[in-house]
Short mmCIF file of C-alpha atoms in Angstrom, two decimals:
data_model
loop_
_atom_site.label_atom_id
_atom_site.label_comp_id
_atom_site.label_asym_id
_atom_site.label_seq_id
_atom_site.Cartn_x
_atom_site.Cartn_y
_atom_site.Cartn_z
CA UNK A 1 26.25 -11.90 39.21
CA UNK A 2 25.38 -8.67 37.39
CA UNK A 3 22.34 -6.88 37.97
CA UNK A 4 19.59 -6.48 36.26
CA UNK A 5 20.28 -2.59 35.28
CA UNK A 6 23.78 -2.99 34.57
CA UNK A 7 22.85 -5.57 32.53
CA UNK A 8 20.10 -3.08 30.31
CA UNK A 9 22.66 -0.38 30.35
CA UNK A 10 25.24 -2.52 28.56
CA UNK A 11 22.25 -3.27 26.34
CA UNK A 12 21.74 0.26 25.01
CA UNK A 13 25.07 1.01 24.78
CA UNK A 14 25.14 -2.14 22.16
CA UNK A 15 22.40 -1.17 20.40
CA UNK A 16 24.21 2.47 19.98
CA UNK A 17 27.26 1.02 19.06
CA UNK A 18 25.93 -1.01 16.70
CA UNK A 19 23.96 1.68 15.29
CA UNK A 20 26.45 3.72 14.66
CA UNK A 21 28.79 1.35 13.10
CA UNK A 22 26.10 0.36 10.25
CA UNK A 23 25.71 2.22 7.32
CA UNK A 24 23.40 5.23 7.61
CA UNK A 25 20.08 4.26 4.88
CA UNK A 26 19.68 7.71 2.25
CA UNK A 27 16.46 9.40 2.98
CA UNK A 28 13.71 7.90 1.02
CA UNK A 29 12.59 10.41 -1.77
CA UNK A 30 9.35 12.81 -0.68
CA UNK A 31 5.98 11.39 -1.94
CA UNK A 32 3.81 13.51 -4.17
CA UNK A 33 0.54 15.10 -2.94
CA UNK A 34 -1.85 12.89 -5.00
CA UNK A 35 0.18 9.95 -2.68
CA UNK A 36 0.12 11.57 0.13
CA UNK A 37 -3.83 12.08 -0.29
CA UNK A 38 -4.09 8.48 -1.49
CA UNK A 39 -2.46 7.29 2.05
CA UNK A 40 -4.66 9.48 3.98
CA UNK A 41 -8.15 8.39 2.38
CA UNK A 42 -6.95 4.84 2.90
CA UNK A 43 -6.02 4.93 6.57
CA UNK A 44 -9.45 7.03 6.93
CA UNK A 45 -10.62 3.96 5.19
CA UNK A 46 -9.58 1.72 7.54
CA UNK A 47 -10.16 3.63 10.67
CA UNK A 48 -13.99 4.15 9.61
CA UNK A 49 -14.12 0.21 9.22
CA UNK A 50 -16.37 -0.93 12.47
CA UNK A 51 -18.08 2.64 12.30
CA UNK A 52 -19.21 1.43 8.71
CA UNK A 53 -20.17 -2.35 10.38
CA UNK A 54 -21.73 -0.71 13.11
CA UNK A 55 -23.94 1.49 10.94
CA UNK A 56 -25.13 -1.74 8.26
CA UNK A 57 -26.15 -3.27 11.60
CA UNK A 58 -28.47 -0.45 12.81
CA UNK A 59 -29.87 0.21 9.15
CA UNK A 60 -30.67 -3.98 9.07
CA UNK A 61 -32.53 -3.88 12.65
CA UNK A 62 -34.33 -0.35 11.94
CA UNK A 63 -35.47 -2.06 8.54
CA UNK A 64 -36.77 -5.10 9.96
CA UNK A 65 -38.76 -3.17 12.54
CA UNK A 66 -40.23 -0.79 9.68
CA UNK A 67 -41.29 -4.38 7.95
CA UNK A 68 -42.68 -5.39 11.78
CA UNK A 69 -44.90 -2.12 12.02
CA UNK A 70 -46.23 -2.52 8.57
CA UNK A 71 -46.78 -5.81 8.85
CA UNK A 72 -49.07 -5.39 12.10
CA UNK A 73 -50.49 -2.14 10.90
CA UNK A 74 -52.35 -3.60 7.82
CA UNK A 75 -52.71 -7.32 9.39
CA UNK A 76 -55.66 -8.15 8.06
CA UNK A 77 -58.42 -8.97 11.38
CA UNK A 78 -59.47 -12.89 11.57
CA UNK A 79 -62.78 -14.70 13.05
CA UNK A 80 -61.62 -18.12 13.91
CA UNK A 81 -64.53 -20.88 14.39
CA UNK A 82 -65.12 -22.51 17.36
CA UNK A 83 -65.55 -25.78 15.06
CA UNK A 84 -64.24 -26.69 12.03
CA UNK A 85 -64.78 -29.54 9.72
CA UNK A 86 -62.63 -32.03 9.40
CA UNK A 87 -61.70 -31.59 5.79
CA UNK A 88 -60.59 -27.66 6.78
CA UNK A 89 -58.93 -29.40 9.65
CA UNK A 90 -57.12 -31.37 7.27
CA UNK A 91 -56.48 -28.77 4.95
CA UNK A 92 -55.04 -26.34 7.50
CA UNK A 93 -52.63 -29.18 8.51
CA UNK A 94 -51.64 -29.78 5.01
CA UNK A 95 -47.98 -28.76 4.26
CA UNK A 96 -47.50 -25.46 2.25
CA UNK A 97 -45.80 -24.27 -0.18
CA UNK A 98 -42.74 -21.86 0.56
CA UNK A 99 -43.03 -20.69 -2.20
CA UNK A 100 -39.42 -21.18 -2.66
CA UNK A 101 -37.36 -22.55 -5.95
CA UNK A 102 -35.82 -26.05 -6.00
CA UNK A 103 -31.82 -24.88 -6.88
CA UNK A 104 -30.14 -27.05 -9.65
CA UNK A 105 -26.29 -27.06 -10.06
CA UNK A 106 -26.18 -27.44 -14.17
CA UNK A 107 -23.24 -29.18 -15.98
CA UNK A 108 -21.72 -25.86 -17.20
CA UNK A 109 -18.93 -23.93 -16.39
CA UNK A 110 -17.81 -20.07 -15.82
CA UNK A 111 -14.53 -18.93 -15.58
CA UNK A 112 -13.19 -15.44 -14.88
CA UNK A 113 -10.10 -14.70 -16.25
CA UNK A 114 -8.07 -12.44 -13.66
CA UNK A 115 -4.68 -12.00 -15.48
CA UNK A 116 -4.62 -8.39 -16.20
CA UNK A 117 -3.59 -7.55 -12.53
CA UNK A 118 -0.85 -5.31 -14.13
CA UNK A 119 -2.91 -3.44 -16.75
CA UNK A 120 -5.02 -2.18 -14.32
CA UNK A 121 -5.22 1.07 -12.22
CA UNK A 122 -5.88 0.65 -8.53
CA UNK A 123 -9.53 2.30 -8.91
CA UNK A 124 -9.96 -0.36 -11.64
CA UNK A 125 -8.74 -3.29 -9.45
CA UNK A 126 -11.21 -2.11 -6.92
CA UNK A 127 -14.17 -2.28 -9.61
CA UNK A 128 -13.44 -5.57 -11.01
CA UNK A 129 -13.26 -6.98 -6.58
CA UNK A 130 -17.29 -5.37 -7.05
CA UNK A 131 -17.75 -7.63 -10.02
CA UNK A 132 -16.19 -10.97 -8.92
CA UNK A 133 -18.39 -10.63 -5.46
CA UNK A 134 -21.71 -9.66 -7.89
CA UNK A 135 -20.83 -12.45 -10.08
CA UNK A 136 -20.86 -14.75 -7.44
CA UNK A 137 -24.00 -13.59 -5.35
CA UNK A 138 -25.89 -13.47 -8.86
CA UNK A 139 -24.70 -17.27 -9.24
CA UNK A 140 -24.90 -18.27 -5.95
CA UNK A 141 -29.24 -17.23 -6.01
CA UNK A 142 -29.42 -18.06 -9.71
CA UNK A 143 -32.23 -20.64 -10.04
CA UNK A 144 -29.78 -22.37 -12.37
CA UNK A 145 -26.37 -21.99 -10.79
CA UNK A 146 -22.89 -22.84 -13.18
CA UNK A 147 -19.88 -23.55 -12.08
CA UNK A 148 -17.36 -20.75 -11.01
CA UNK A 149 -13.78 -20.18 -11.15
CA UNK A 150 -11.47 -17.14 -11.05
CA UNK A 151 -8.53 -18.23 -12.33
CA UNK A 152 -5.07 -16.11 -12.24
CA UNK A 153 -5.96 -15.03 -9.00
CA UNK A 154 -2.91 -13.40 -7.46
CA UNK A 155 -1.02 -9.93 -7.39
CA UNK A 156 -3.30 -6.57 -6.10
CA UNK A 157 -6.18 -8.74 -6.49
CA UNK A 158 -5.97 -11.14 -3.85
CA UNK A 159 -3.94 -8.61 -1.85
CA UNK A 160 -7.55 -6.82 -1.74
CA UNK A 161 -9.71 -9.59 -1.36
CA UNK A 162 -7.19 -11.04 2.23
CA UNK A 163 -7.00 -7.21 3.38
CA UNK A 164 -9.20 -4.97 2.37
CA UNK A 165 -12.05 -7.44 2.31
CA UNK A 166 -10.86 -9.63 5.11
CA UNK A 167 -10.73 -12.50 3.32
CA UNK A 168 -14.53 -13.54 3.41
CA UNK A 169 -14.62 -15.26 -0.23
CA UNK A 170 -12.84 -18.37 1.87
CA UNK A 171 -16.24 -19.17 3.27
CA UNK A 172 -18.01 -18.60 -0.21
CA UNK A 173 -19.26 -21.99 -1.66
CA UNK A 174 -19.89 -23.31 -5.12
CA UNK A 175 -16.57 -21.23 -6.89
CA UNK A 176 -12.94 -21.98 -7.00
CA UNK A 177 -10.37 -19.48 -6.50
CA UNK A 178 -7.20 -20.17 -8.54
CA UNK A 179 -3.86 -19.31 -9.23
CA UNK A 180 -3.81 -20.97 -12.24
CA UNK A 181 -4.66 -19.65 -15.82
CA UNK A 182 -7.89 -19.41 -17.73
CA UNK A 183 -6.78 -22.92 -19.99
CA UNK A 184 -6.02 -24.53 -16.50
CA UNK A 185 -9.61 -23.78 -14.95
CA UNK A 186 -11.28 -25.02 -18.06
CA UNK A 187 -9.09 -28.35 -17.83
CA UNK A 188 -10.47 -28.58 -14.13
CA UNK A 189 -13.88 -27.49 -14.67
CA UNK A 190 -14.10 -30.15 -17.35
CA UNK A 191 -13.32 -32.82 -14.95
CA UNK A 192 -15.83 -31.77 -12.55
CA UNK A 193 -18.77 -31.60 -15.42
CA UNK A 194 -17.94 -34.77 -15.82
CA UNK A 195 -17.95 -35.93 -12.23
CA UNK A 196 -20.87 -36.88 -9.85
CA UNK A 197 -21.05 -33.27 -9.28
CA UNK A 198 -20.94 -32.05 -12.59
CA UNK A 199 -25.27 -31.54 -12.13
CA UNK A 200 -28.21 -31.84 -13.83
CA UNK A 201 -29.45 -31.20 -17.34
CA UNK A 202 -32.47 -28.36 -16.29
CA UNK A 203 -33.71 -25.66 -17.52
CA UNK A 204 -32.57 -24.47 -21.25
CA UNK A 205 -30.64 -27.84 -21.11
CA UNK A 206 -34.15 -29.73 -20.80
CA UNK A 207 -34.42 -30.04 -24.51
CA UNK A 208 -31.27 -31.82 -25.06
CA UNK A 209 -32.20 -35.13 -26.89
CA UNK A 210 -31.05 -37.90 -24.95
CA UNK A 211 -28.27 -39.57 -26.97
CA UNK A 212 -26.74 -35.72 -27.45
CA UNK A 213 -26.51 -35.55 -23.76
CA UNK A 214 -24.87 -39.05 -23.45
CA UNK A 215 -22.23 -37.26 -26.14
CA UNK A 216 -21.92 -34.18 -24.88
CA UNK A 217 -21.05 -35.67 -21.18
CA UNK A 218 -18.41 -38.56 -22.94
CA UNK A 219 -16.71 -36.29 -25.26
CA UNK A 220 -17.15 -32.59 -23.44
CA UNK A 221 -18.64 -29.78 -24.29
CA UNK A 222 -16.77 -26.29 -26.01
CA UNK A 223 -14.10 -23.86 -24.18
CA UNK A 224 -15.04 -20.64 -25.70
CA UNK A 225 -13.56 -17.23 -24.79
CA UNK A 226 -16.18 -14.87 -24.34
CA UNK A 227 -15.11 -10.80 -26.35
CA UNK A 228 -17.04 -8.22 -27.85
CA UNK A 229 -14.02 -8.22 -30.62
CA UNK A 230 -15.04 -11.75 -31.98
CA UNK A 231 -16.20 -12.41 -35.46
CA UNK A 232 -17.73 -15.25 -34.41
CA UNK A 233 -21.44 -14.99 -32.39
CA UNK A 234 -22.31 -17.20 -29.84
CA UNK A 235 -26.04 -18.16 -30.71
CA UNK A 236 -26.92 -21.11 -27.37
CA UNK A 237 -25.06 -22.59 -24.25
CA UNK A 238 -24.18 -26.03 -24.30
CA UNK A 239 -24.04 -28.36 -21.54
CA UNK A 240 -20.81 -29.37 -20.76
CA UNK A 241 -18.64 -26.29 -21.84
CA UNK A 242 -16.55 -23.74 -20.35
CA UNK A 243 -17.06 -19.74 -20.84
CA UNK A 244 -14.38 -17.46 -20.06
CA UNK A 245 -15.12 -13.89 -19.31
CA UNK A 246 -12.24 -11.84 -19.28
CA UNK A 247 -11.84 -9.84 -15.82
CA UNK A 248 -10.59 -6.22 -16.96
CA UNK A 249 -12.11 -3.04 -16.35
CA UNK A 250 -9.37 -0.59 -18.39
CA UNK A 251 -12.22 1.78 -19.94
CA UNK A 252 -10.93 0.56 -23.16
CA UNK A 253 -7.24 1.25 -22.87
CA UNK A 254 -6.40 -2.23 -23.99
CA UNK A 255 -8.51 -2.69 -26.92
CA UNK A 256 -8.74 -6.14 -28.02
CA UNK A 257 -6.06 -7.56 -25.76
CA UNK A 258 -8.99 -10.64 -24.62
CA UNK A 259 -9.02 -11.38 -28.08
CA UNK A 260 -5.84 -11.62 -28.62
CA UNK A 261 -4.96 -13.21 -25.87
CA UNK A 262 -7.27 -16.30 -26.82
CA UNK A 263 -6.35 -16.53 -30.28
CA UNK A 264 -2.17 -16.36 -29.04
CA UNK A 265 -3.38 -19.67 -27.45
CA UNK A 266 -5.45 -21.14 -30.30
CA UNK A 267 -9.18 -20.85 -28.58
CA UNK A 268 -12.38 -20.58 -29.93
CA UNK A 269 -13.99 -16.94 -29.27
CA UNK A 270 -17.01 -15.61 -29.33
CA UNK A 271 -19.24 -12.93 -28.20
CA UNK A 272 -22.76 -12.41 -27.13
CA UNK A 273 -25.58 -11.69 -29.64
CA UNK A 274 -26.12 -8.56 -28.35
CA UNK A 275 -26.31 -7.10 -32.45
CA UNK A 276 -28.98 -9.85 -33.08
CA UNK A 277 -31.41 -8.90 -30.51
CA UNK A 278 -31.35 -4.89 -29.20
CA UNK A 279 -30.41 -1.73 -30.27
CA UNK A 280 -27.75 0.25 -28.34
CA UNK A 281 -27.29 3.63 -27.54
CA UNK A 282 -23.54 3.14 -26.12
CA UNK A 283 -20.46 0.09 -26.46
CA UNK A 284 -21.96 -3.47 -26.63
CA UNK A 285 -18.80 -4.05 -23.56
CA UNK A 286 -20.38 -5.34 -20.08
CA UNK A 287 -19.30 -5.93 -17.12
CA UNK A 288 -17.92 -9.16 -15.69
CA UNK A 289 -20.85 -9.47 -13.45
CA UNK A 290 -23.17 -8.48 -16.60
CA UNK A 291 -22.13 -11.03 -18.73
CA UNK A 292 -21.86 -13.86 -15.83
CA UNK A 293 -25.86 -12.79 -15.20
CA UNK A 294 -27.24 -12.75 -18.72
CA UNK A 295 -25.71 -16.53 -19.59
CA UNK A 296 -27.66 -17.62 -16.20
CA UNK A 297 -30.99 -16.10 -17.23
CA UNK A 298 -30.55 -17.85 -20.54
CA UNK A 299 -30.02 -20.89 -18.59
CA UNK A 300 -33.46 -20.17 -16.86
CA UNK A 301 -35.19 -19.12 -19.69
CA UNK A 302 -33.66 -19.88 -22.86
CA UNK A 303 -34.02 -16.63 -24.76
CA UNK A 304 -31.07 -13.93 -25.01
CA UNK A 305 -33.85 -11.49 -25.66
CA UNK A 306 -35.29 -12.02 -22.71
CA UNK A 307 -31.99 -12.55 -21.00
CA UNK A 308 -30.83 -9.26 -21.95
CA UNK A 309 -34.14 -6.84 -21.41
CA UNK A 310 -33.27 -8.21 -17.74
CA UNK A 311 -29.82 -7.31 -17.36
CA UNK A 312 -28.46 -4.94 -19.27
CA UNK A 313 -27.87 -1.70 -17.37
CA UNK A 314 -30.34 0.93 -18.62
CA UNK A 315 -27.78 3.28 -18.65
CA UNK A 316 -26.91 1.42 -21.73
CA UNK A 317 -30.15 2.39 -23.68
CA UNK A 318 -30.98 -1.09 -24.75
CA UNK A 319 -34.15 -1.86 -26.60
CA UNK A 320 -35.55 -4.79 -28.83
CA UNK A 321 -34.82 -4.87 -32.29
CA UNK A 322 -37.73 -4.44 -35.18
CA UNK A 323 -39.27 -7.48 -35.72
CA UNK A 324 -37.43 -9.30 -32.33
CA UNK A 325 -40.08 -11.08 -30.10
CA UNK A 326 -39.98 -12.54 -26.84
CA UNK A 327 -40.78 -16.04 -26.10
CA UNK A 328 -43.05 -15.46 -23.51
CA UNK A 329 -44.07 -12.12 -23.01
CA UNK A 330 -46.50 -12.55 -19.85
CA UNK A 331 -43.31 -14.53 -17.78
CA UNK A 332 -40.91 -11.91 -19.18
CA UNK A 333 -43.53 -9.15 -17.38
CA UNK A 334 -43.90 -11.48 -14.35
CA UNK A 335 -40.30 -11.12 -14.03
CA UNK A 336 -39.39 -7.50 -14.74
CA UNK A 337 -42.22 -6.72 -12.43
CA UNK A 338 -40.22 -9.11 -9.18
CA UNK A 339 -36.93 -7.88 -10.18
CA UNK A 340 -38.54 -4.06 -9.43
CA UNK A 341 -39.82 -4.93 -6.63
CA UNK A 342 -37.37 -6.66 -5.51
CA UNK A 343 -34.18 -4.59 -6.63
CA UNK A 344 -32.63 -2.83 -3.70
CA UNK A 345 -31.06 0.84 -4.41
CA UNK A 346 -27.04 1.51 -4.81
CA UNK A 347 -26.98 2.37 -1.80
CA UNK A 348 -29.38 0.14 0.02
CA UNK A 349 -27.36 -3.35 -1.93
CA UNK A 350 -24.53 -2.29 0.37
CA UNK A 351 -26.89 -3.89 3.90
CA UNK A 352 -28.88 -6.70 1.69
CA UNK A 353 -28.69 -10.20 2.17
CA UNK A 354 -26.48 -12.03 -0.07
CA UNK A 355 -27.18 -15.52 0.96
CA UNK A 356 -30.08 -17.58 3.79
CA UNK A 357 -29.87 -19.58 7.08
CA UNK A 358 -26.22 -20.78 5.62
CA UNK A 359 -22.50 -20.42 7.44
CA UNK A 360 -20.92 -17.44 5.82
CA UNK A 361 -23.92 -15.67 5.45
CA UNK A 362 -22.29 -12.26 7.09
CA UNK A 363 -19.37 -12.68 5.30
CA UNK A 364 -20.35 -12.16 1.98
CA UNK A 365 -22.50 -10.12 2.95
CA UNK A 366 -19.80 -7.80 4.06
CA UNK A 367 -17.77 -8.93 1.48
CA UNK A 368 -20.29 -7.49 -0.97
CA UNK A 369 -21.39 -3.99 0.82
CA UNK A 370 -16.96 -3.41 1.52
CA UNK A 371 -16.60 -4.05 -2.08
CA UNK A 372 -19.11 -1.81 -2.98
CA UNK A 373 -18.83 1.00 -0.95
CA UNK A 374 -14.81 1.04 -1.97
CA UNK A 375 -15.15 0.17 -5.34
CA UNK A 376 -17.94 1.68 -6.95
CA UNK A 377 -18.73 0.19 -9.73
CA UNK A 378 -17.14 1.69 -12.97
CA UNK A 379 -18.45 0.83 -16.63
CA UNK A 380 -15.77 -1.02 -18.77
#
């Protein structure tokens, strides 16, 4: 029987062989500097991953103890009774209000179209991962929530969204990830309208007469391919249909290639009345996440006026149009004033809380701050 060392030494002198007898590989060509650099700040990237996890934590707890010492600082002081009457008694074990909205799913569908994976530059890819996970937090809190998809979901993409941002959109609810195309998710999302779960007729959709929503429901709604490059103006939602926004950030390499690509497949475009309603000072082109939150607060509210003094970047230099009112100016104030109060910085978005007392929670919220911090946003 051989021993052990004999037996390792015969071993290496296999492996040598066998080395030598296979073809020797060339020597792969040098990379350039700008890859070199590129390599570098990504493995820094990835090496600075739980320092960055670490740090959201701390910034969390020392925020909740500023909100702590506030709180007790200007707590205003109480004299409690020794007796009450029995209607205060009854009062002060009524239930209160939270104060928190009753969610409705509506029957209405978003899809974001992903198949420009290859027209895209890696900084681009990483902008458009921002604006799926801001699309779906805005739907996810949205009042009146639509359906999601991302169809043609695949190539660099994914790639990012299982590595980069460890794969937390598996544990995000209420949106389909598919690697089917846009015409595919609409087929899908038309079946689930349809279904048990297809939701409620709320909000903007509360006006619907009865026998159109019996209609709408039997025969389905529109599929209509949101572009800026559309003749045609989309003037209300409709319960029922499918919107596609197309998912490119190219900073207008590709001029007109959504367009196109709709009308190559026979669908109705349109885009959003932007013209109708404001004045611009730059491009009427948003960003995914922009157009995903304006046709929510229409849902809510019913006015693209409204709709878009609330979301349009004010980088953008929006303003009403002569003669364009609001439907109600005192909510419209009530609102601005929240969403000010309310709206974290750049920087402090990357700790806030994406979604409450619900499994996932963490993820998505890391999803969001990774994808942010990575990806800044970039204007289309």
């Amino acid at each position: 029987m051989a021993s052990p060392s004999k037996e390792a030494s015969d071993q290496r002198a296999l492996d040598v062989s066998t080395s030598l007898s296979l073809p020797q590989e060339e020597n792969p060509p040098p990379l350039s500097k700008n890859k070199l650099k590129k390599l570098r700040r990504d493995q820094a990237w990835e090496e600075g991953r739980e320092k960055r996890k670490e740090l959201r934590k701390l910034k969390n707890k020392e925020k909740k103890e500023r909100k702590r010492a506030a709180g007790e600082k200007f707590k205003p002081l109480t004299v409690v009774p020794e007796k009450r009457k029995a209607s205060d008694e009854a009062e002060a074990q009524a239930p209160k209000e939270s104060g928190r909205y009753h969610f409705v799913q509506m029957p209405i569908s978003f899809v974001i179209d992903c198949g420009f994976d290859d027209l895209m530059l890696d900084g681009e890819r990483k902008s458009l991962a921002s604006q799926v996970t801001r699309a779906y937090s805005d739907n996810h809190k949205a009042r009146y929530k639509s359906h999601l998809f991302i169809s043609s979901f695949g190539g660099h993409l994914k790639e990012r969204f299982d590595n980069v941002l460890s794969g937390h959109h598996r544990s995000w609810k209420g949106v389909q990830f598919l690697e089917d195309n846009f015409q595919q998710a609409a087929s899908q999302a038309d079946g689930l309208m349809k279904s048990d779960q297809g939701g409620d007729l709320a909000g903007a959709f509360e006006q619907v007469p009865s026998s159109d929503q019996a209609k709408s429901k039997t025969e389905g709604g529109e599929i209509v391919y949101l572009t800026s490059d559309s003749p045609e103006t989309l003037t209300e939602l409709k319960p029922y249909s499918t919107y596609i926004i197309g998912g490119l950030v190219d900073k207008n390499r590709h001029k007109g290639i959504c367009y196109k690509r709709a009308m190559d497949r026979g669908m109705k475009t349109a885009k959003l009345p932007i013209g109708d309603y404001m004045k611009m000072a730059s491009r009427f082109v948003l960003a995914t996440n922009h157009v995903v939150e304006i046709m929510l607060r229409w849902l809510q509210v019913g006015d693209w006026s409204e709709a878009f003094l609330q979301v349009i970047p004010k980088r953008k230099g929006g303003i009403l149009k002569d003669g364009v009112t609001l439907l109600d100016e005192a909510h419209v104030a009530s609102c601005v004033t929240e969403e000010v109060a309310h709206e974290p910085s750049e920087q402090a978005q990357e700790e806030k809380s994406v979604l409450d007392k619900e499994p996932g929670k963490h993820a998505v919220d890391n999803a969001l701050a990774e994808a942010m911090q990575d990806g800044k946003e970039q204007p289309p």
